[in-house]
Amino acid sequence: MSVTNLDEFFSMLVEEQRDIRIALMSLEGAGKPVELDQTTQGRVSRIDAITQQHMAKAGSTHLKIQLERINAALARHAAGHYGVCRRCDLEIDHARLMADPAAPFCLECTEELAETKRQDMRRNIGR
Ligand SMILES: [Zn+2]
């Protein structure tokens, strides 16, 4: 992967990390409203949308999971492994990373892992 792409994904991850942290803060209240300074003003409607969307679903749980995925992706970036599938060590498809910069696995592995999970669930139900 080129350095330009890496930088691009890195900024996407950092931006989403910041948005989720702000959304989490406003979700969990903590008694403080989100501060509207120069850097956050233009982002408020987007953060509002994220917040409401996630609040409607599963409160802050989903946001926390996504934040963990992003933190893990940033750690891989720092270690120089970003964009490489954690399971098969092949490069993750560029389009896939565009859609989900925190993706830890390539499409093939994601599908195989999902299938394994489904089989495990079926086995557990069968018990
Ligand atoms: Zn893979």
PDB file of N, CA and C and ligand atoms in Angstrom, residues 85-90 92 105-110, ligand 1:
ATOM      1  N   CYS A  85      -4.296  -8.206   6.427  1.00  0.00           N
ATOM      2  CA  CYS A  85      -5.251  -9.078   7.111  1.00  0.00           C
ATOM      3  C   CYS A  85      -4.572  -9.779   8.295  1.00  0.00           C
ATOM      4  N   ARG A  86      -5.234  -9.757   9.449  1.00  0.00           N
ATOM      5  CA  ARG A  86      -4.643 -10.357  10.652  1.00  0.00           C
ATOM      6  C   ARG A  86      -4.676 -11.867  10.601  1.00  0.00           C
ATOM      7  N   ARG A  87      -5.453 -12.416   9.668  1.00  0.00           N
ATOM      8  CA  ARG A  87      -5.594 -13.864   9.624  1.00  0.00           C
ATOM      9  C   ARG A  87      -4.699 -14.485   8.552  1.00  0.00           C
ATOM     10  N   CYS A  88      -4.699 -13.899   7.341  1.00  0.00           N
ATOM     11  CA  CYS A  88      -3.962 -14.537   6.244  1.00  0.00           C
ATOM     12  C   CYS A  88      -2.764 -13.708   5.765  1.00  0.00           C
ATOM     13  N   ASP A  89      -2.541 -12.531   6.362  1.00  0.00           N
ATOM     14  CA  ASP A  89      -1.388 -11.681   6.036  1.00  0.00           C
ATOM     15  C   ASP A  89      -1.398 -11.116   4.611  1.00  0.00           C
ATOM     16  N   LEU A  90      -2.527 -11.180   3.931  1.00  0.00           N
ATOM     17  CA  LEU A  90      -2.616 -10.561   2.615  1.00  0.00           C
ATOM     18  C   LEU A  90      -3.128  -9.129   2.783  1.00  0.00           C
ATOM     19  N   ILE A  92      -5.457  -6.048   2.592  1.00  0.00           N
ATOM     20  CA  ILE A  92      -6.904  -5.891   2.548  1.00  0.00           C
ATOM     21  C   ILE A  92      -7.259  -4.967   1.387  1.00  0.00           C
ATOM     22  N   PHE A 105      -9.698  -7.753   8.930  1.00  0.00           N
ATOM     23  CA  PHE A 105      -9.541  -8.925   8.069  1.00  0.00           C
ATOM     24  C   PHE A 105      -9.926  -8.608   6.629  1.00  0.00           C
ATOM     25  N   CYS A 106      -9.375  -9.374   5.695  1.00  0.00           N
ATOM     26  CA  CYS A 106      -9.785  -9.250   4.303  1.00  0.00           C
ATOM     27  C   CYS A 106     -11.195  -9.833   4.165  1.00  0.00           C
ATOM     28  N   LEU A 107     -11.801  -9.576   3.021  1.00  0.00           N
ATOM     29  CA  LEU A 107     -13.189 -10.003   2.816  1.00  0.00           C
ATOM     30  C   LEU A 107     -13.336 -11.518   2.949  1.00  0.00           C
ATOM     31  N   GLU A 108     -12.398 -12.231   2.344  1.00  0.00           N
ATOM     32  CA  GLU A 108     -12.463 -13.687   2.368  1.00  0.00           C
ATOM     33  C   GLU A 108     -12.435 -14.225   3.802  1.00  0.00           C
ATOM     34  N   CYS A 109     -11.502 -13.725   4.604  1.00  0.00           N
ATOM     35  CA  CYS A 109     -11.385 -14.185   5.990  1.00  0.00           C
ATOM     36  C   CYS A 109     -12.619 -13.789   6.796  1.00  0.00           C
ATOM     37  N   THR A 110     -13.148 -12.585   6.561  1.00  0.00           N
ATOM     38  CA  THR A 110     -14.336 -12.146   7.275  1.00  0.00           C
ATOM     39  C   THR A 110     -15.484 -13.113   7.016  1.00  0.00           C
TER      40      THR A 110
HETATM   41 ZN    ZN B   1      -7.456 -12.651   5.143  1.00  0.00          ZN
END
